Amino acid sequence: MTCAACVNSVEGILRTLPGVKRAVVALATSLGEVEYDPTIVSKDDIVNAIEDAGFEASFVQSYEQDKIILGVLGVSSELDVQQLEEILCNLKGVRQFHFDRILKEVEIVFDPEVLGSRSLVDAIEGESSVKLKLVVKNPYTRMASKDLQESSDMLKLFAASFFLSVPVIFMRLVCPHIPILYSLLLRRCGPFQMGDWLKWALVTIVQFVIGKRFYVAAGRALRNGSTNMDVLVALGTSASYFYSVYALLYGAVTGFWSPTYFETSAMLITFVLLGKYLETVAKGKTSDAIKKLVELAPATATLLLKDKEGKIVGERQIDALLIQPGDVLKVLPGAKVPVDGVVAWGSSHVNESMVTGESASVFKEVNSSVIGGTINLHGLLHIRAMKVGSNTVLSQIISLVETAQMSKAPIQKFADYIASVFVPTVVSMAFVTLLCWYFAGVLGAYPEAWLPENGSHFVFALMFAISVVVIACPCALGLATPTAVMVSTGVGASNGVLIKGGDALERAQKIKYVIFDKTGTLTQGKATVTDAKVFTGMDRGQFLTLVASAEANSEHPLGKAILEYARHFHFFDQSSGATKDGKNYSIETKYPGWLLDVSDFSAVPGKGVKCFTDGKQVLVGNRKLLTESGVVIPNHAENFVVELEESAKTGILVAYNNVLIGVIGIADPLKREATVVIEGLKKMGVCPVMVTGDNWRTARAVAKEVGIQDVRAEVMPAGKADVIHSFQKGGSVVAMVGDGINDSPALAAADVGMAIGAGTDIAIEAADFVLMRNNLEDVITAIDLSRKTFSRIRLNYVFAMAYNVVAIPVAAGVFFPWLRITLPPWLAGACMALSSVSVVCSSLLLRRYRTPRLTTILEITIE
């Protein structure tokens, strides 16, 4: 594919196929993603449909879990192939297979319930008498090798064209000044001079052997009812080549020799191929982010072999792609963790910055989860594999980045529309140029002195027309958006900001309001009990046990904080190691009777929890919960709660048997960067808003501390979406920043949903941006990156449009009567080739993007 018109025709072909549900094709990566019904259409049918339209296509990878592609080493004869096929036929669980004799690769579809990928490889290698060696093919490295193949093919074509074109230019420009060589070229050989024969022979090879790809591509485009850059190149080069052949034949018949322009078509093809080579190299660099992510995963892993009693009896090196869930793997200090899993033995610090963007190393011990691709720093670890293949965090990040690079930003529609009308418009302009200059010459509108030596008005007009055809470039327009989106999604991923597509990027740069959830987003989400006041004669320990028993089944962060406080109050000397990841471990097992038995537990969203113990109702929550249940709140309790709320704490009221018995005060400290980020957003022209289910006094106190003026309090989780809709009414673009747990409806309702602190849970469906770290600075990074990306896209469009607007009139000779400026066709071809390369290089400058630092954020001003 060369430009947006090719993309449109391939997508059109795919969408008309029966059984195809969705088809997206990306110009920058030359990849297509097709979702189809395998009962109606096969993978080969899809490939054949694209090839029937004249494009080249090959299958790269699939999301099927039960398929593996293996490179087979040691196959030297047909007997070896037969033996391999016999082994596969007899293996239980193998559904189908296909051996490619050229690539020496076997594609196997198997039943993962019966056979694991490693068992499959071991069985084949064990049963083969010729000792076949199998290598698992990584789909990403296969894609990378295809990219390398494309650029090396283009380099070979350019080199061949260059070496054949240099003698033609030499004969034209240098030989007339070297008498000996010039006399040889002027020697007659049949009807033509020796020089004409040589030029014709060399240029014919360039035009029809090396330049065959342009004719093939132009032919398929026209056959599909569309036009592209290849049509322009084929048209321009054919015009100068066939005119030169005609001039020679006309001279041989009439004796009137006109100048030939063989070097024009040869140089044109050479420069276009140079441009295409530079473009493939530059486009390859735009997908560096995915290559770096793929390289994070180690190629091999050390598998620990166990006997029936679970004792370790040995170890072996295996391909990391053959790891199966449940495998125990050894990770040495300094080595990479092969897959996602949990620590089965040992403790160490692990550097997770390459995946999550979090710079500080994380301590890992038994039962801690680890991410594939991260680096074990100090201690030896044994890890039990939990997620393998496409289920790992790294694979999901790669998949997310790939999907983002496949998606089209709405601004791309502009380029698609221009591409559809571009070529016919340019051909029409070239035809008008030819007619204008020709008839102007015939009617004597310009002097004969302007004509080239022995030239005619037609030749003079034809050179201008050819220049118009070859200088116009739709490629630069087609590459302006996708290359910039590709680079920025890659840059975002390396900074822990995952972007789910060009449309999300485009909306993010227009954000007017950013709505923050309070708990866990602006605050640390580590709620701690600061006050516990009992208003009846109940013992403090009894009171805390009652509240903890009610909150033991709650998932709410405040409930967990109360449970932790009560546990610490009763067992303060055993508190160390009593909790892990917020779950209760040793205390409940050591002292099973400390919590009371509760029944009829229910969590009331936005209000609190209810339950019964010993037949009496326990209520733990806010004012609404108690008043709706008919509990009277005395003045002294109300005053204590107000006091807590005014100091940015949350007051939790506790009622037992319909009587208020106490109040618990909980504080959730602000994140250290919250105030600076809010100020930074204001400097960027974005209005921050806080939405919380907490009461008005606490909400206002927190908002005042952080610097937010617009606050919405006592909002139920479902009501957050309504708040967002109210901001969207004026046409403003609204972003929602939440932790992705109870904020999914709001994240989905917002124009731009940002899930913060996602860590390993990167598959948050509702969010457009997934911020891997639990750091508010990434909100600024997301907005800043999207703004910089779109200013780069606009610059690309201005450049691509301005290039065509300026270049076409110059090529058409509009300024020739006054300035005597002409653009020879070969030079026009060079300009055209460099225009698309310059757009890709412009996009590549985004790779130098650096996230704004806290010290510089406050200097960011609205653009």
Short mmCIF file of C-alpha atoms in Angstrom, two decimals, residues 582-776:
data_model
loop_
_atom_site.label_atom_id
_atom_site.label_comp_id
_atom_site.label_asym_id
_atom_site.label_seq_id
_atom_site.Cartn_x
_atom_site.Cartn_y
_atom_site.Cartn_z
CA GLY A 582 -5.52 -5.90 52.72
CA LYS A 583 -6.48 -9.54 53.44
CA ASN A 584 -6.68 -11.04 56.96
CA TYR A 585 -4.18 -13.78 57.59
CA SER A 586 -2.71 -14.85 60.94
CA ILE A 587 -4.95 -13.06 63.48
CA GLU A 588 -8.16 -14.66 62.23
CA THR A 589 -6.53 -18.08 62.20
CA LYS A 590 -4.74 -17.61 65.55
CA TYR A 591 -7.69 -16.02 67.40
CA PRO A 592 -10.73 -17.21 65.42
CA GLY A 593 -13.28 -16.02 67.96
CA TRP A 594 -12.47 -12.30 68.15
CA LEU A 595 -15.10 -11.26 65.54
CA LEU A 596 -18.79 -11.64 66.27
CA ASP A 597 -21.07 -13.76 64.10
CA VAL A 598 -23.23 -11.52 61.85
CA SER A 599 -26.23 -12.28 59.63
CA ASP A 600 -28.22 -10.49 56.88
CA PHE A 601 -25.19 -8.38 55.88
CA SER A 602 -25.89 -5.80 53.17
CA ALA A 603 -23.82 -2.93 51.76
CA VAL A 604 -25.88 0.18 50.87
CA PRO A 605 -24.03 2.07 48.05
CA GLY A 606 -23.03 5.59 49.09
CA LYS A 607 -24.40 5.14 52.65
CA GLY A 608 -22.75 2.29 54.60
CA VAL A 609 -23.45 -1.27 55.81
CA LYS A 610 -26.24 -3.05 57.75
CA CYS A 611 -26.21 -6.39 59.56
CA PHE A 612 -27.59 -8.24 62.59
CA THR A 613 -25.75 -9.76 65.54
CA ASP A 614 -27.56 -11.54 68.41
CA GLY A 615 -30.82 -10.48 66.75
CA LYS A 616 -29.98 -6.77 67.06
CA GLN A 617 -29.34 -4.50 64.08
CA VAL A 618 -25.94 -2.84 63.58
CA LEU A 619 -25.68 0.20 61.28
CA VAL A 620 -22.26 1.63 60.25
CA GLY A 621 -22.33 4.53 57.81
CA ASN A 622 -23.26 8.16 57.21
CA ARG A 623 -26.15 10.34 58.41
CA LYS A 624 -28.44 9.20 55.57
CA LEU A 625 -28.18 5.54 56.57
CA LEU A 626 -29.08 6.24 60.21
CA THR A 627 -31.90 8.76 59.61
CA GLU A 628 -33.51 6.50 56.95
CA SER A 629 -33.44 3.67 59.54
CA GLY A 630 -35.13 5.91 62.15
CA VAL A 631 -32.07 6.43 64.39
CA VAL A 632 -31.94 9.83 66.14
CA ILE A 633 -28.55 11.61 66.05
CA PRO A 634 -28.07 13.63 69.29
CA ASN A 635 -26.57 17.15 69.10
CA HIS A 636 -23.26 16.28 70.85
CA ALA A 637 -22.66 13.48 68.27
CA GLU A 638 -23.61 15.78 65.36
CA ASN A 639 -21.19 18.46 66.67
CA PHE A 640 -18.38 15.89 66.92
CA VAL A 641 -19.02 14.73 63.31
CA VAL A 642 -19.06 18.37 62.04
CA GLU A 643 -15.74 18.95 63.80
CA LEU A 644 -14.24 15.91 62.04
CA GLU A 645 -15.61 16.97 58.64
CA GLU A 646 -14.25 20.49 58.88
CA SER A 647 -10.77 19.04 59.39
CA ALA A 648 -11.10 17.00 56.09
CA LYS A 649 -11.93 13.75 57.91
CA THR A 650 -14.88 11.42 57.30
CA GLY A 651 -17.21 10.75 60.23
CA ILE A 652 -18.64 7.21 60.41
CA LEU A 653 -21.67 6.85 62.69
CA VAL A 654 -22.39 3.57 64.49
CA ALA A 655 -25.85 2.54 65.75
CA TYR A 656 -26.66 -0.64 67.72
CA ASN A 657 -30.23 -1.73 68.38
CA ASN A 658 -31.50 1.64 66.93
CA VAL A 659 -29.35 3.73 69.31
CA LEU A 660 -26.31 5.77 68.22
CA ILE A 661 -23.41 4.39 70.27
CA GLY A 662 -20.32 6.06 68.76
CA VAL A 663 -18.49 7.83 65.93
CA ILE A 664 -15.29 6.87 64.13
CA GLY A 665 -13.17 9.53 62.37
CA ILE A 666 -11.20 8.45 59.31
CA ALA A 667 -8.57 10.46 57.41
CA ASP A 668 -7.26 9.66 53.93
CA PRO A 669 -4.15 11.79 53.29
CA LEU A 670 -3.81 13.62 49.96
CA LYS A 671 -1.25 12.42 47.42
CA ARG A 672 1.85 14.61 47.70
CA GLU A 673 1.63 15.72 44.05
CA ALA A 674 -2.13 16.50 44.08
CA THR A 675 -1.88 20.27 44.78
CA VAL A 676 0.82 20.87 42.15
CA VAL A 677 -1.04 18.82 39.51
CA ILE A 678 -4.30 20.75 40.10
CA GLU A 679 -2.40 24.04 39.76
CA GLY A 680 -0.66 22.73 36.64
CA LEU A 681 -3.99 21.79 35.03
CA LYS A 682 -5.31 25.30 35.66
CA LYS A 683 -2.19 26.74 33.98
CA MET A 684 -2.91 24.47 30.99
CA GLY A 685 -6.43 25.97 30.70
CA VAL A 686 -8.16 22.88 32.12
CA CYS A 687 -10.76 23.23 34.89
CA PRO A 688 -10.41 20.60 37.69
CA VAL A 689 -13.61 19.32 39.39
CA MET A 690 -13.96 16.96 42.37
CA VAL A 691 -16.84 14.47 42.62
CA THR A 692 -17.24 12.33 45.73
CA GLY A 693 -19.79 10.29 47.63
CA ASP A 694 -18.47 11.85 50.84
CA ASN A 695 -20.37 14.60 52.74
CA TRP A 696 -20.17 18.26 51.77
CA ARG A 697 -18.02 19.45 54.68
CA THR A 698 -15.27 16.83 54.16
CA ALA A 699 -15.42 17.34 50.39
CA ARG A 700 -15.04 21.13 50.70
CA ALA A 701 -12.18 20.76 53.21
CA VAL A 702 -10.28 18.39 50.87
CA ALA A 703 -11.02 20.59 47.81
CA LYS A 704 -9.77 23.69 49.64
CA GLU A 705 -6.55 21.88 50.60
CA VAL A 706 -5.90 20.76 47.03
CA GLY A 707 -7.03 23.98 45.32
CA ILE A 708 -10.24 22.84 43.55
CA GLN A 709 -13.11 25.36 43.45
CA ASP A 710 -15.82 23.20 41.80
CA VAL A 711 -16.98 20.37 44.11
CA ARG A 712 -19.88 17.88 43.83
CA ALA A 713 -20.43 15.92 47.06
CA GLU A 714 -22.78 13.18 48.28
CA VAL A 715 -22.92 11.77 44.74
CA MET A 716 -23.79 8.06 44.42
CA PRO A 717 -21.52 5.97 42.11
CA ALA A 718 -24.28 5.90 39.45
CA GLY A 719 -24.77 9.68 39.79
CA LYS A 720 -21.19 10.47 38.72
CA ALA A 721 -22.19 9.83 35.09
CA ASP A 722 -25.00 12.42 35.43
CA VAL A 723 -22.50 15.00 36.72
CA ILE A 724 -20.34 14.34 33.64
CA HIS A 725 -23.35 14.76 31.30
CA SER A 726 -24.11 18.14 32.91
CA PHE A 727 -20.60 19.39 32.01
CA GLN A 728 -20.88 17.99 28.47
CA LYS A 729 -24.08 19.95 27.70
CA GLY A 730 -22.20 23.02 26.46
CA GLY A 731 -20.16 20.88 24.04
CA SER A 732 -17.13 20.80 26.37
CA VAL A 733 -14.79 17.81 26.33
CA VAL A 734 -14.82 16.18 29.79
CA ALA A 735 -12.22 13.78 31.21
CA MET A 736 -12.85 11.54 34.20
CA VAL A 737 -9.96 10.31 36.35
CA GLY A 738 -10.85 7.32 38.53
CA ASP A 739 -9.39 4.12 39.89
CA GLY A 740 -11.49 2.00 37.53
CA ILE A 741 -13.23 -0.09 40.23
CA ASN A 742 -16.50 1.67 41.02
CA ASP A 743 -15.84 4.42 38.47
CA SER A 744 -16.51 2.37 35.32
CA PRO A 745 -19.90 4.05 34.49
CA ALA A 746 -18.32 7.50 34.88
CA LEU A 747 -15.19 6.52 32.89
CA ALA A 748 -17.44 5.27 30.08
CA ALA A 749 -19.69 8.38 30.19
CA ALA A 750 -16.75 10.82 29.95
CA ASP A 751 -15.33 11.88 26.56
CA VAL A 752 -11.93 10.74 27.85
CA GLY A 753 -11.79 8.12 30.64
CA MET A 754 -8.49 7.85 32.53
CA ALA A 755 -8.03 4.85 34.84
CA ILE A 756 -5.25 5.71 37.30
CA GLY A 757 -3.08 3.33 39.28
CA ALA A 758 -4.13 0.43 37.09
CA GLY A 759 -0.83 -1.38 37.76
CA THR A 760 -1.32 -4.84 36.30
CA ASP A 761 -5.05 -4.46 35.60
CA ILE A 762 -4.50 -2.80 32.26
CA ALA A 763 -7.50 -4.32 30.51
CA ILE A 764 -9.88 -1.71 31.95
CA GLU A 765 -12.57 -1.66 29.26
CA ALA A 766 -14.17 1.66 30.20
CA ALA A 767 -11.01 3.80 30.03
CA ASP A 768 -9.47 5.53 26.97
CA PHE A 769 -6.19 6.13 28.81
CA VAL A 770 -4.78 3.60 31.28
CA LEU A 771 -2.29 5.25 33.67
CA MET A 772 -0.13 2.41 35.00
CA ARG A 773 1.29 4.30 38.00
CA ASN A 774 -0.78 5.62 40.89
CA ASN A 775 0.53 9.12 40.18
CA LEU A 776 -1.56 12.18 39.22
#
